[in-house]
Short mmCIF file of C-alpha atoms in Angstrom, two decimals:
data_model
loop_
_atom_site.label_atom_id
_atom_site.label_comp_id
_atom_site.label_asym_id
_atom_site.label_seq_id
_atom_site.Cartn_x
_atom_site.Cartn_y
_atom_site.Cartn_z
CA GLU A 1 -10.11 -3.42 2.82
CA THR A 2 -7.81 -2.52 -0.03
CA PRO A 3 -4.98 -4.85 -0.98
CA VAL A 4 -1.69 -3.02 -1.29
CA GLY A 5 0.56 -5.91 -2.15
CA SER A 6 1.02 -9.62 -1.97
CA VAL A 7 3.04 -11.99 0.18
CA ILE A 8 5.61 -13.68 -2.03
CA GLU A 9 7.41 -15.51 0.76
CA GLY A 10 6.41 -16.55 4.26
CA LEU A 11 2.62 -16.77 3.76
CA GLU A 12 2.49 -19.37 6.51
CA ASN A 13 3.52 -16.59 8.91
CA ALA A 14 0.90 -14.15 7.61
CA LYS A 15 -1.81 -16.76 8.14
CA GLU A 16 -0.95 -16.71 11.86
CA PHE A 17 -1.64 -12.98 12.37
CA TYR A 18 -4.00 -12.38 15.28
CA SER A 19 -7.25 -10.65 14.42
CA TYR A 20 -10.27 -9.51 16.39
CA GLY A 21 -12.32 -9.81 13.21
CA ASP A 22 -14.25 -7.26 11.22
CA MET A 23 -15.26 -3.87 12.58
CA PRO A 24 -18.64 -3.42 14.28
CA PRO A 25 -21.44 -4.22 13.67
CA TRP A 26 -20.15 -7.31 11.81
CA GLY A 27 -17.38 -8.25 14.20
CA LYS A 28 -15.51 -7.37 17.37
CA GLY A 29 -12.67 -5.50 15.67
CA PRO A 30 -11.71 -1.85 16.09
CA VAL A 31 -13.86 1.07 15.00
CA GLN A 32 -12.20 2.58 11.91
CA GLY A 33 -12.71 6.22 12.92
CA LYS A 34 -10.88 5.71 16.20
CA ILE A 35 -7.77 4.24 14.59
CA HIS A 36 -6.49 7.19 12.56
CA GLY A 37 -4.17 9.35 14.63
CA HIS A 38 -4.79 7.40 17.84
CA PRO A 39 -2.37 4.45 18.09
CA GLU A 40 -3.12 4.14 21.80
CA TYR A 41 -6.67 3.04 20.90
CA ILE A 42 -5.37 -0.12 19.24
CA GLU A 43 -2.65 -0.67 21.84
CA ASN A 44 -5.07 -0.34 24.78
CA GLU A 45 -8.26 -1.89 23.41
CA PHE A 46 -6.78 -4.56 21.11
CA PRO A 47 -3.44 -5.56 22.68
CA LEU A 48 -3.20 -8.91 20.88
CA THR A 49 -3.36 -7.37 17.40
CA ASP A 50 -0.27 -8.10 15.33
CA LYS A 51 1.42 -5.14 13.66
CA PHE A 52 4.12 -4.49 11.11
CA VAL A 53 7.20 -3.07 12.79
CA GLU A 54 9.19 -2.82 9.57
CA CYS A 55 8.26 -3.07 5.92
CA HIS A 56 10.33 -2.89 2.75
CA VAL A 57 8.82 -2.13 -0.63
CA GLN A 58 10.54 -3.17 -3.82
CA ARG A 59 9.20 -1.63 -7.00
CA LEU A 60 9.03 -4.18 -9.81
CA GLY A 61 9.15 -2.41 -13.17
CA GLY A 62 8.81 1.30 -13.60
CA LYS A 63 10.99 3.70 -11.68
CA ALA A 64 10.90 4.90 -8.10
CA VAL A 65 9.36 8.33 -7.70
CA ASP A 66 10.65 10.94 -5.27
CA PRO A 67 7.56 12.23 -3.37
CA GLU A 68 8.84 15.83 -3.49
CA GLU A 69 9.40 15.65 -7.27
CA GLU A 70 5.93 14.16 -7.69
CA ARG A 71 4.38 17.01 -5.65
CA MET A 72 6.20 19.64 -7.71
CA ALA A 73 5.10 17.98 -10.98
CA ARG A 74 1.45 18.03 -9.82
CA GLU A 75 1.72 21.72 -8.96
CA LEU A 76 3.07 22.47 -12.43
CA GLU A 77 0.22 20.53 -14.02
CA GLU A 78 -2.31 22.56 -12.05
CA GLU A 79 -1.00 25.86 -13.44
CA ALA A 80 -3.06 27.47 -16.18
CA PRO A 81 -1.95 26.34 -19.68
CA ASP A 82 -1.25 29.94 -20.76
CA GLN A 83 1.20 30.38 -17.87
CA ARG A 84 3.22 27.36 -18.96
CA SER A 85 3.36 28.42 -22.59
CA SER A 86 4.66 31.92 -21.70
CA GLU A 87 7.77 30.57 -19.94
#
């Protein structure tokens, strides 16, 4: 369980989300390994689970990063230092 944001408006709605509880053996929720890449598992076995249909992210401070530019920058960083200095 990793928080990825915070609710700044409408928390009363978020408190009403349906949940089956924690994953086994602590609760009756879904098994984590079965979720990834298998949406039908949640839809068939946990039909009452609420889900996000749409989500908007607004970056506060900093600048938005283009994923392709970020990937290219990482590739450049991984090159050997002598290769970069010879360009």
